[in-house]
Coordinates of C-alpha atoms and ligand atoms in Angstrom, one line a residue:
X1 CA 9.7 35.2 -30.2
X2 CA 10.5 37.0 -27.0
X3 CA 6.8 37.5 -26.2
X4 CA 6.1 33.7 -26.7
X5 CA 9.0 32.8 -24.4
X6 CA 7.7 35.1 -21.7
X7 CA 4.3 33.6 -22.0
X8 CA 5.7 30.0 -21.6
X9 CA 7.7 31.1 -18.6
X10 CA 4.6 32.7 -17.0
X11 CA 2.4 29.5 -17.8
X12 CA 5.0 27.3 -16.2
X13 CA 5.3 29.4 -13.1
X14 CA 1.5 29.5 -12.9
X15 CA 1.6 25.7 -13.0
X16 CA -0.6 25.6 -16.1
X17 CA 2.0 23.4 -17.8
X18 CA 2.5 21.1 -15.0
X19 CA 2.1 17.5 -15.5
X20 CA -1.3 15.9 -15.7
X21 CA -2.6 13.3 -13.3
X22 CA -2.1 9.7 -14.4
X23 CA -4.7 8.4 -16.9
X24 CA -7.1 5.8 -15.3
X25 CA -5.9 2.1 -15.8
X26 CA -8.5 -0.5 -16.6
X27 CA -12.0 -0.4 -15.0
X28 CA -12.6 2.2 -12.4
X29 CA -15.1 2.5 -9.5
X30 CA -18.3 4.7 -9.8
X31 CA -18.8 7.3 -7.2
X32 CA -21.2 5.1 -5.3
X33 CA -18.6 2.3 -5.3
X34 CA -15.9 4.7 -4.1
X35 CA -18.1 5.8 -1.1
X36 CA -18.8 2.2 -0.4
X37 CA -15.2 1.2 -0.3
X38 CA -14.6 3.7 2.4
X39 CA -17.2 2.2 4.8
X40 CA -15.1 -1.1 5.1
X41 CA -17.1 -2.4 8.1
X42 CA -20.9 -2.6 8.7
X43 CA -23.5 -4.9 10.0
X44 CA -26.2 -7.3 9.0
X45 CA -29.3 -7.9 11.0
X46 CA -31.1 -11.2 10.4
X47 CA -34.5 -11.1 12.2
X48 CA -37.8 -12.8 11.3
X49 CA -40.1 -15.7 12.6
X50 CA -37.0 -17.9 12.6
X51 CA -35.8 -16.4 15.9
X52 CA -39.0 -17.8 17.5
X53 CA -39.1 -21.2 15.6
X54 CA -35.3 -21.8 16.0
X55 CA -34.9 -22.3 12.3
X56 CA -32.5 -20.9 9.7
X57 CA -34.9 -21.2 6.8
X58 CA -38.5 -20.6 7.7
X59 CA -40.9 -22.8 5.5
X60 CA -43.4 -20.0 4.8
X61 CA -46.2 -21.5 6.8
X62 CA -45.4 -19.5 10.1
X63 CA -48.2 -17.7 11.8
X64 CA -47.3 -14.0 12.0
X65 CA -48.5 -14.4 15.7
X66 CA -45.3 -16.0 16.7
X67 CA -43.3 -13.0 15.9
X68 CA -43.5 -11.6 19.4
X69 CA -40.2 -10.1 20.9
X70 CA -40.6 -10.0 24.6
X71 CA -38.6 -6.9 25.3
X72 CA -37.8 -5.3 22.0
X73 CA -35.2 -2.4 21.7
X74 CA -34.5 -1.8 17.9
X75 CA -32.6 1.3 19.0
X76 CA -30.1 -1.0 20.9
X77 CA -29.3 -2.6 17.5
X78 CA -28.1 0.6 16.0
X79 CA -26.4 1.7 19.2
X80 CA -24.4 -1.5 19.4
X81 CA -23.5 -1.2 15.7
X82 CA -22.3 2.4 16.2
X83 CA -20.3 1.5 19.3
X84 CA -18.8 -1.4 17.5
X85 CA -17.4 1.0 14.9
X86 CA -19.7 -0.1 12.2
X87 CA -20.7 2.4 9.5
X88 CA -24.1 1.0 8.8
X89 CA -26.7 -1.7 9.2
X90 CA -28.5 -4.0 6.5
X91 CA -31.9 -5.4 7.8
X92 CA -33.5 -8.6 6.4
X93 CA -36.8 -6.8 5.6
X94 CA -38.1 -10.2 4.4
X95 CA -36.2 -13.4 4.5
X96 CA -36.9 -16.6 2.6
X97 CA -40.0 -17.4 4.9
X98 CA -41.8 -14.3 3.3
X99 CA -42.6 -12.7 6.6
X100 CA -42.3 -8.9 6.3
X101 CA -40.9 -6.7 9.0
X102 CA -42.8 -3.8 7.6
X103 CA -46.6 -3.5 7.0
X104 CA -46.4 -4.1 3.3
X105 CA -49.5 -3.1 1.3
X106 CA -49.2 -6.3 -0.8
X107 CA -49.5 -9.1 1.8
X108 CA -51.0 -10.1 5.1
X109 CA -47.9 -12.1 6.0
X110 CA -46.4 -9.3 8.0
X111 CA -45.7 -7.6 11.2
X112 CA -49.1 -5.9 10.9
X113 CA -50.7 -9.3 12.0
X114 CA -48.1 -9.9 14.9
X115 CA -48.6 -9.0 18.5
X116 CA -45.6 -6.7 18.2
X117 CA -46.8 -3.2 19.1
X118 CA -50.4 -4.5 18.5
X119 CA -49.9 -4.8 14.8
X120 CA -48.7 -1.2 14.6
X121 CA -45.1 -1.9 14.4
X122 CA -42.7 -1.4 11.5
X123 CA -39.2 -2.6 12.2
X124 CA -37.8 -1.3 8.9
X125 CA -39.0 2.2 10.0
X126 CA -37.8 1.8 13.5
X127 CA -34.2 0.6 12.4
X128 CA -33.9 3.3 9.6
X129 CA -34.8 5.9 12.2
X130 CA -32.5 4.6 14.8
X131 CA -29.6 4.3 12.4
X132 CA -30.1 7.9 11.3
X133 CA -30.2 9.1 14.8
X134 CA -26.9 7.2 15.6
X135 CA -25.4 8.6 12.5
X136 CA -24.9 5.3 10.7
X137 CA -26.2 4.2 7.2
X138 CA -29.1 1.9 6.5
X139 CA -29.6 -0.7 3.9
X140 CA -32.2 -3.6 3.2
X141 CA -32.2 -7.2 2.2
X142 CA -35.2 -8.4 0.4
X143 CA -35.1 -12.2 -0.2
X144 CA -36.1 -13.0 -3.9
X145 CA -37.1 -16.5 -2.8
X146 CA -40.3 -16.3 -1.0
X147 CA -41.6 -19.7 0.6
X148 CA -44.8 -18.1 1.6
X149 CA -46.2 -16.6 -1.6
X150 CA -48.7 -18.7 -3.5
X151 CA -47.5 -17.2 -6.9
X152 CA -43.7 -17.9 -6.3
X153 CA -42.1 -19.1 -9.5
X154 CA -45.0 -17.6 -11.6
X155 CA -45.1 -14.2 -13.3
X156 CA -47.3 -12.6 -10.7
X157 CA -44.7 -13.0 -7.9
X158 CA -42.2 -11.0 -9.9
X159 CA -44.6 -8.1 -9.8
X160 CA -45.1 -8.7 -6.1
X161 CA -41.4 -8.6 -5.5
X162 CA -40.9 -5.4 -7.4
X163 CA -43.9 -3.9 -5.5
X164 CA -42.4 -4.7 -2.2
X165 CA -38.9 -3.4 -3.1
X166 CA -40.6 -0.1 -4.3
X167 CA -42.1 0.2 -0.8
X168 CA -38.7 -0.3 0.8
X169 CA -36.9 2.1 -1.7
X170 CA -39.4 4.9 -1.3
X171 CA -40.7 4.8 2.4
X172 CA -37.5 4.8 4.5
X173 CA -35.2 7.5 3.3
X174 CA -31.7 6.9 1.8
X175 CA -30.4 3.4 1.6
X176 CA -26.7 2.7 1.2
X177 CA -27.0 -0.8 0.0
X178 CA -29.6 -3.2 -1.3
X179 CA -28.9 -6.9 -0.9
X180 CA -29.9 -9.5 -3.3
X181 CA -29.6 -13.0 -1.8
X182 CA -28.8 -15.7 -4.4
X183 CA -30.2 -18.6 -2.3
X184 CA -33.0 -20.7 -3.5
X185 CA -33.8 -24.1 -2.1
X186 CA -36.8 -24.9 -4.2
X187 CA -39.4 -26.3 -1.8
X188 CA -41.7 -24.3 0.4
X189 CA -45.3 -23.7 1.6
X190 CA -46.3 -21.4 -1.4
X191 CA -49.8 -20.7 -0.2
X192 CA -50.5 -24.2 1.0
X193 CA -49.2 -26.0 -2.1
X194 CA -46.2 -27.4 -0.2
X195 CA -44.2 -28.3 -3.1
X196 CA -40.8 -27.9 -4.8
X197 CA -40.8 -25.0 -7.4
X198 CA -38.0 -24.2 -9.9
X199 CA -37.7 -20.9 -11.5
X200 CA -37.0 -20.2 -15.2
X201 CA -33.9 -18.5 -16.2
X202 CA -33.9 -14.7 -15.4
X203 CA -37.1 -15.2 -13.7
X204 CA -36.6 -12.0 -11.6
X205 CA -35.8 -10.0 -14.7
X206 CA -32.9 -8.4 -12.8
X207 CA -32.3 -5.6 -15.3
X208 CA -35.7 -4.1 -14.4
X209 CA -35.0 -4.5 -10.7
X210 CA -31.6 -2.8 -11.0
X211 CA -33.0 0.1 -13.0
X212 CA -35.6 0.6 -10.3
X213 CA -33.0 0.8 -7.6
X214 CA -30.9 3.2 -9.8
X215 CA -33.9 5.4 -10.2
X216 CA -35.3 5.4 -6.7
X217 CA -32.0 5.1 -4.7
X218 CA -29.2 6.5 -7.0
X219 CA -26.6 6.3 -4.3
X220 CA -27.2 2.7 -3.2
X221 CA -24.9 -0.1 -4.1
X222 CA -26.3 -3.4 -5.1
X223 CA -24.9 -6.6 -3.6
X224 CA -24.8 -9.5 -6.0
X225 CA -25.8 -7.1 -8.7
X226 CA -23.9 -4.5 -10.7
X227 CA -21.9 -2.9 -7.9
X228 CA -20.6 -5.5 -5.4
X229 CA -19.8 -9.2 -5.7
X230 CA -20.2 -11.9 -3.1
X231 CA -16.9 -13.3 -1.9
X232 CA -17.8 -16.8 -2.6
X233 CA -18.0 -18.1 1.1
X234 CA -19.8 -17.2 4.3
X235 CA -16.9 -18.0 6.6
X236 CA -15.4 -14.6 6.7
X237 CA -12.5 -14.4 4.4
X238 CA -11.6 -12.9 1.1
X239 CA -8.9 -14.5 -1.1
X240 CA -5.4 -13.6 -1.3
X241 CA -5.0 -11.9 -3.6
X242 CA -8.5 -10.3 -3.8
X243 CA -8.8 -8.0 -6.9
X244 CA -11.6 -5.5 -7.1
X245 CA -12.0 -6.4 -10.8
X246 CA -14.1 -9.2 -12.1
X247 CA -16.1 -10.3 -15.0
X248 CA -18.5 -13.2 -16.2
X249 CA -15.8 -15.3 -17.9
X250 CA -16.6 -19.0 -17.4
X251 CA -14.7 -20.3 -14.5
X252 CA -13.8 -23.8 -13.5
X253 CA -14.3 -23.0 -9.8
X254 CA -16.8 -20.1 -9.5
X255 CA -16.5 -19.7 -5.8
X256 CA -12.7 -19.5 -6.0
X257 CA -13.1 -17.0 -8.8
X258 CA -15.4 -14.8 -6.5
X259 CA -12.8 -15.1 -3.7
X260 CA -10.0 -13.8 -5.7
X261 CA -11.5 -11.7 -8.6
X262 CA -9.4 -11.3 -11.7
X263 CA -6.4 -8.9 -12.0
X264 CA -7.4 -8.2 -15.6
X265 CA -11.2 -8.3 -14.9
X266 CA -13.1 -6.0 -17.2
X267 CA -15.5 -4.7 -14.5
X268 CA -15.1 -3.0 -11.2
X269 CA -16.9 -5.4 -8.9
X270 CA -15.3 -5.5 -5.5
X271 CA -16.0 -8.3 -2.9
X272 CA -18.0 -8.0 0.3
X273 CA -17.4 -10.5 3.0
X274 CA -20.7 -11.7 4.7
X275 CA -20.3 -13.6 7.8
X276 CA -22.3 -14.1 11.1
X277 CA -21.0 -13.5 14.6
X278 CA -22.7 -16.9 15.3
X279 CA -22.8 -20.2 13.5
X280 CA -26.2 -19.4 12.1
X281 CA -27.7 -16.2 10.6
X282 CA -30.6 -16.2 13.0
X283 CA -30.6 -16.3 16.8
X284 CA -30.6 -19.7 18.5
X285 CA -30.2 -19.9 22.2
X286 CA -28.0 -23.1 21.9
X287 CA -25.5 -20.9 19.9
X288 CA -25.0 -18.4 22.8
X289 CA -21.8 -20.3 23.7
X290 CA -20.6 -20.3 20.1
X291 CA -20.4 -16.5 19.6
X292 CA -17.3 -15.8 17.7
X293 CA -14.5 -14.7 19.9
X294 CA -12.7 -11.2 19.7
X295 CA -9.6 -13.0 18.3
X296 CA -11.7 -14.9 15.7
X297 CA -13.4 -11.6 14.6
X298 CA -9.9 -9.9 14.3
X299 CA -8.7 -12.8 12.1
X300 CA -11.9 -12.3 10.0
X301 CA -11.1 -8.5 9.8
X302 CA -7.5 -9.1 8.6
X303 CA -8.8 -11.5 5.9
X304 CA -11.5 -9.1 4.8
X305 CA -10.9 -5.6 5.3
X306 CA -7.1 -6.3 5.4
X307 CA -7.5 -7.7 1.9
X308 CA -9.4 -5.0 0.3
X309 CA -12.9 -6.4 0.8
X310 CA -15.6 -4.9 3.1
X311 CA -16.9 -6.8 6.1
X312 CA -20.5 -7.3 6.6
X313 CA -20.9 -8.9 10.1
X314 CA -24.2 -10.3 11.0
X315 CA -25.7 -9.7 14.5
X316 CA -29.0 -11.7 15.1
X317 CA -31.4 -10.1 17.5
X318 CA -32.8 -12.6 20.0
X319 CA -36.3 -13.5 21.3
X320 CA -36.4 -10.4 23.5
X321 CA -35.6 -8.3 20.3
X322 CA -32.1 -7.4 21.5
X323 CA -28.5 -8.1 20.4
X324 CA -27.4 -10.7 23.0
X325 CA -25.0 -9.7 25.7
X326 CA -22.4 -12.2 24.6
X327 CA -22.4 -10.8 21.1
X328 CA -22.1 -7.3 22.4
X329 CA -19.2 -8.3 24.6
X330 CA -17.3 -9.8 21.8
X331 CA -18.0 -7.0 19.4
X332 CA -16.7 -4.4 21.8
X333 CA -13.5 -6.4 22.7
X334 CA -13.0 -6.7 19.0
X335 CA -13.2 -2.9 18.7
X336 CA -10.7 -2.6 21.4
X337 CA -8.1 -4.8 19.7
X338 CA -8.4 -2.7 16.6
X339 CA -8.1 0.5 18.6
X340 CA -5.0 -0.8 20.3
X341 CA -3.2 -1.9 17.1
X342 CA -4.2 1.1 15.1
X343 CA -3.8 3.7 17.8
X344 CA -0.7 5.6 16.5
X345 CA 0.3 5.7 12.9
X346 CA 4.2 5.8 13.1
X347 CA 4.4 7.0 9.5
X348 CA 2.7 10.3 10.3
X349 CA 6.0 11.7 11.7
X350 CA 8.4 9.9 9.2
X351 CA 10.4 11.7 6.5
X352 CA 9.3 10.2 3.2
X353 CA 11.3 9.9 0.0
X354 CA 10.4 8.3 -3.3
X355 CA 12.3 6.8 -6.2
X356 CA 10.3 9.2 -8.4
X357 CA 7.6 11.9 -8.2
X358 CA 5.4 12.5 -11.1
X359 CA 6.7 15.5 -13.0
X360 CA 8.5 16.6 -9.8
X361 CA 5.3 18.1 -9.0
X362 CA 4.3 18.5 -5.3
X363 CA 0.6 17.7 -6.2
X364 CA 1.8 14.1 -6.7
X365 CA 4.4 14.3 -3.9
X366 CA 5.2 12.0 -0.9
X367 CA 3.6 14.2 1.6
X368 CA 0.3 12.8 0.2
X369 CA 1.2 9.4 1.5
X370 CA 1.0 10.3 5.2
X371 CA -1.6 13.0 5.3
X372 CA -4.4 10.6 6.3
X373 CA -6.5 11.6 3.3
X374 CA -7.4 9.0 0.9
X375 CA -8.2 11.6 -1.9
X376 CA -4.5 12.7 -2.1
X377 CA -1.9 10.5 -3.6
X378 CA 1.8 10.0 -4.5
X379 CA 2.3 9.2 -8.3
X380 CA 5.2 8.5 -10.6
X381 CA 5.9 9.3 -14.2
X382 CA 4.1 7.5 -16.9
X383 CA 5.9 4.5 -18.1
X384 CA 7.5 3.6 -14.7
X385 CA 6.0 0.4 -13.3
X386 CA 8.4 -0.3 -10.5
X387 CA 8.8 2.4 -7.8
X388 CA 9.5 2.6 -4.1
X389 CA 9.1 4.8 -1.1
X390 CA 11.4 5.1 2.0
X391 CA 10.1 6.2 5.3
X392 CA 12.6 7.4 7.8
X393 CA 11.3 7.5 11.4
X394 CA 14.2 9.5 12.8
X395 CA 15.0 6.8 15.2
X396 CA 14.5 3.1 15.5
X397 CA 11.0 2.0 16.0
X398 CA 9.2 -1.3 16.4
X399 CA 6.4 -2.1 14.1
X400 CA 4.4 -5.2 12.8
X401 CA 1.7 -3.6 10.5
X402 CA 2.0 -1.8 7.4
X403 CA -1.2 -0.5 5.8
X404 CA -1.2 0.6 2.1
X405 CA -4.0 2.1 0.0
X406 CA -4.1 2.7 -3.6
X407 CA -5.9 5.7 -5.2
X408 CA -8.5 3.5 -6.7
X409 CA -10.3 6.3 -8.5
X410 CA -7.6 5.6 -11.3
X411 CA -8.0 1.8 -11.2
X412 CA -6.3 -1.0 -9.3
X413 CA -2.8 -0.8 -10.8
X414 CA -0.4 -2.4 -8.3
X415 CA 0.2 -6.2 -8.8
X416 CA 2.6 -6.8 -5.8
X417 CA 4.6 -5.1 -3.2
X418 CA 7.3 -5.6 -0.7
X419 CA 8.3 -4.2 2.6
X420 CA 11.8 -4.0 3.7
X421 CA 13.3 -2.8 6.9
X422 CA 16.7 -1.5 7.7
X423 CA 17.2 -3.5 10.8
X424 CA 20.9 -2.6 11.0
X425 CA 22.5 0.3 9.4
X426 CA 22.8 -0.5 5.7
X427 CA 21.3 -3.9 6.1
X428 CA 17.9 -4.3 4.6
X429 CA 15.6 -7.2 5.3
X430 CA 12.4 -8.2 3.7
X431 CA 9.8 -8.2 6.4
X432 CA 6.6 -8.7 4.4
X433 CA 5.2 -8.9 1.0
X434 CA 1.7 -9.0 -0.7
X435 CA -0.1 -8.8 -4.0
X436 CA -3.4 -6.9 -4.4
X437 CA -3.8 -3.6 -2.5
X438 CA -6.8 -1.7 -4.0
X439 CA -8.7 0.3 -1.4
X440 CA -6.8 -1.1 1.4
X441 CA -4.2 -3.8 2.3
X442 CA -3.2 -4.5 6.0
X443 CA 0.0 -6.4 5.9
X444 CA 1.1 -8.1 9.2
X445 CA 4.9 -8.1 9.0
X446 CA 7.6 -9.7 11.1
X447 CA 7.8 -7.6 14.3
X448 CA 10.8 -5.6 13.4
X449 CA 12.8 -2.7 14.9
X450 CA 14.2 -0.3 12.2
X451 CA 14.8 3.4 11.6
X452 CA 13.9 3.2 8.0
X453 CA 11.6 1.1 5.9
X454 CA 11.1 0.8 2.2
X455 CA 8.0 -0.1 0.4
X456 CA 8.4 -1.2 -3.3
X457 CA 5.7 -1.6 -5.8
X458 CA 5.3 -3.4 -9.0
X459 CA 2.4 -2.2 -11.1
X460 CA 0.8 -2.7 -14.5
X461 CA 0.6 1.1 -15.0
X462 CA 2.5 3.7 -12.9
X463 CA 1.6 3.2 -9.4
X464 CA -0.7 5.7 -7.5
X465 CA -0.7 5.3 -3.7
X466 CA -2.8 7.3 -1.5
X467 CA -1.6 6.2 2.0
X468 CA 1.0 4.3 3.8
X469 CA 0.6 3.7 7.5
X470 CA 2.8 1.9 10.0
X471 CA 1.7 0.6 13.3
X472 CA 3.0 -1.3 16.3
X473 CA 0.5 -3.9 17.6
X474 CA 0.6 -5.1 21.2
X475 CA 3.2 -7.7 20.3
X476 CA 5.5 -5.2 18.8
X477 CA 4.7 -2.8 21.6
X478 CA 5.8 -5.3 24.3
X479 CA 8.9 -5.9 22.2
X480 CA 9.6 -2.2 22.2
X481 CA 9.6 -2.1 25.9
X482 CA 12.1 -4.9 26.3
Ligands
FUL501 C1 -27.9 -16.8 2.4 C2 -29.3 -17.2 3.0 O1 -29.8 -18.5 2.6 C3 -29.0 -17.1 4.5 O2 -30.1 -17.6 5.2 C4 -28.5 -15.7 4.9 O3 -29.6 -14.9 4.6 C5 -27.2 -15.5 4.0 C6 -26.8 -14.0 4.2 O4 -27.5 -15.6 2.7 O5 -27.9 -17.1 1.0
CA502 CA1 -3.3 10.8 1.1

């Protein structure tokens, strides 16, 4: 008896009997999805013959000779992306027109028949190298629809598509994302046939394509495939709410469903917001004056990254082969806006208290909420579905942004949350509220001055929160000074 009691005491003091982490709830992300969530913001490069024909969808009959950038600098694309704060770039290795930016073994319709570098060029190589040198990730887009290929819509093309994909997956180092476009307009040049072609169901045999990507690039996520879903629009916003979970249930409005996801979805399939910095996906001189403003990009950021989705922002190189000055200017000003808002996390120095800490165990304690590390989290006891956290800044501070992150490795658990501020001693006022959080939620609140704030969560399973951050954007900062 006595011996057993001693052993128990020893085990407890060693922490061996401490409470377990919460069990996962619902679908959870894979490692590769988790890594992808953390990227948040990366770029798209749309480049092909279209930049020279002034089209959005090339017909497929373009002469490779027209692809002739006058002053190319692929390295600049990667440098601009890096300076803009992007974590990677995805290149249209082949768009719907079928022209390949790399010297594919399987077609003559490529850069090897262009004046670019006297037919010795390979933009997939140049950009993948440039990204590596800049320290950002690289991914590829390979259009399934091919308006050039004579065998399109017949079995031979499917093999061609897989052969091309294999080249991209094996010759250019690690890819972080492979982008499968769903667009198909039917008509095309198709080797001179100039007709409309429709494809049979599951023409591309996606399962085989996915298996190939898994085998050759195990860390790559697939867009519009098993890892990431389209957000249902190309205007630059995720729904509110935007759940990371989804499934194939029949939907009355599929685009809406993609925007919002399903809180009770059976698959982890988070949304990516793809949008262009210009009206079109490709460069057109006439759109030089229509480059999205920094304020517009910031709105897009709030409505994508701020809603837990990732932002894939397109930068189309021009006829010189460079990202245009206007785009660069807007991008850098957009970066400055973000830097100003998120300069100082006021929560870092706050005293934090919670309504409950799981097993009173510091492994799940409130210090994890403000350590800047998404891999540590605060959790509560099983069975508790409503919990709150109070931050005491020590003195009244002005703020207008609250950023919350769930520890999504255990699933998306929180269904809604509220932010209250103690604007006068003992007087609490709701200054903001939201629904889905997931990887990240950026909540713009009423600009408020308070010494203490309270964030309350309602969850389907005990909430697990990795970070809470508080910021004063320029509006709040100027209020502070008054
Ligand atoms: C769409 C395509 O048709 C556009 O040209 C562009 O590539 C966009 C990202 O996806 O479906
Ligand atoms: Ca943390």
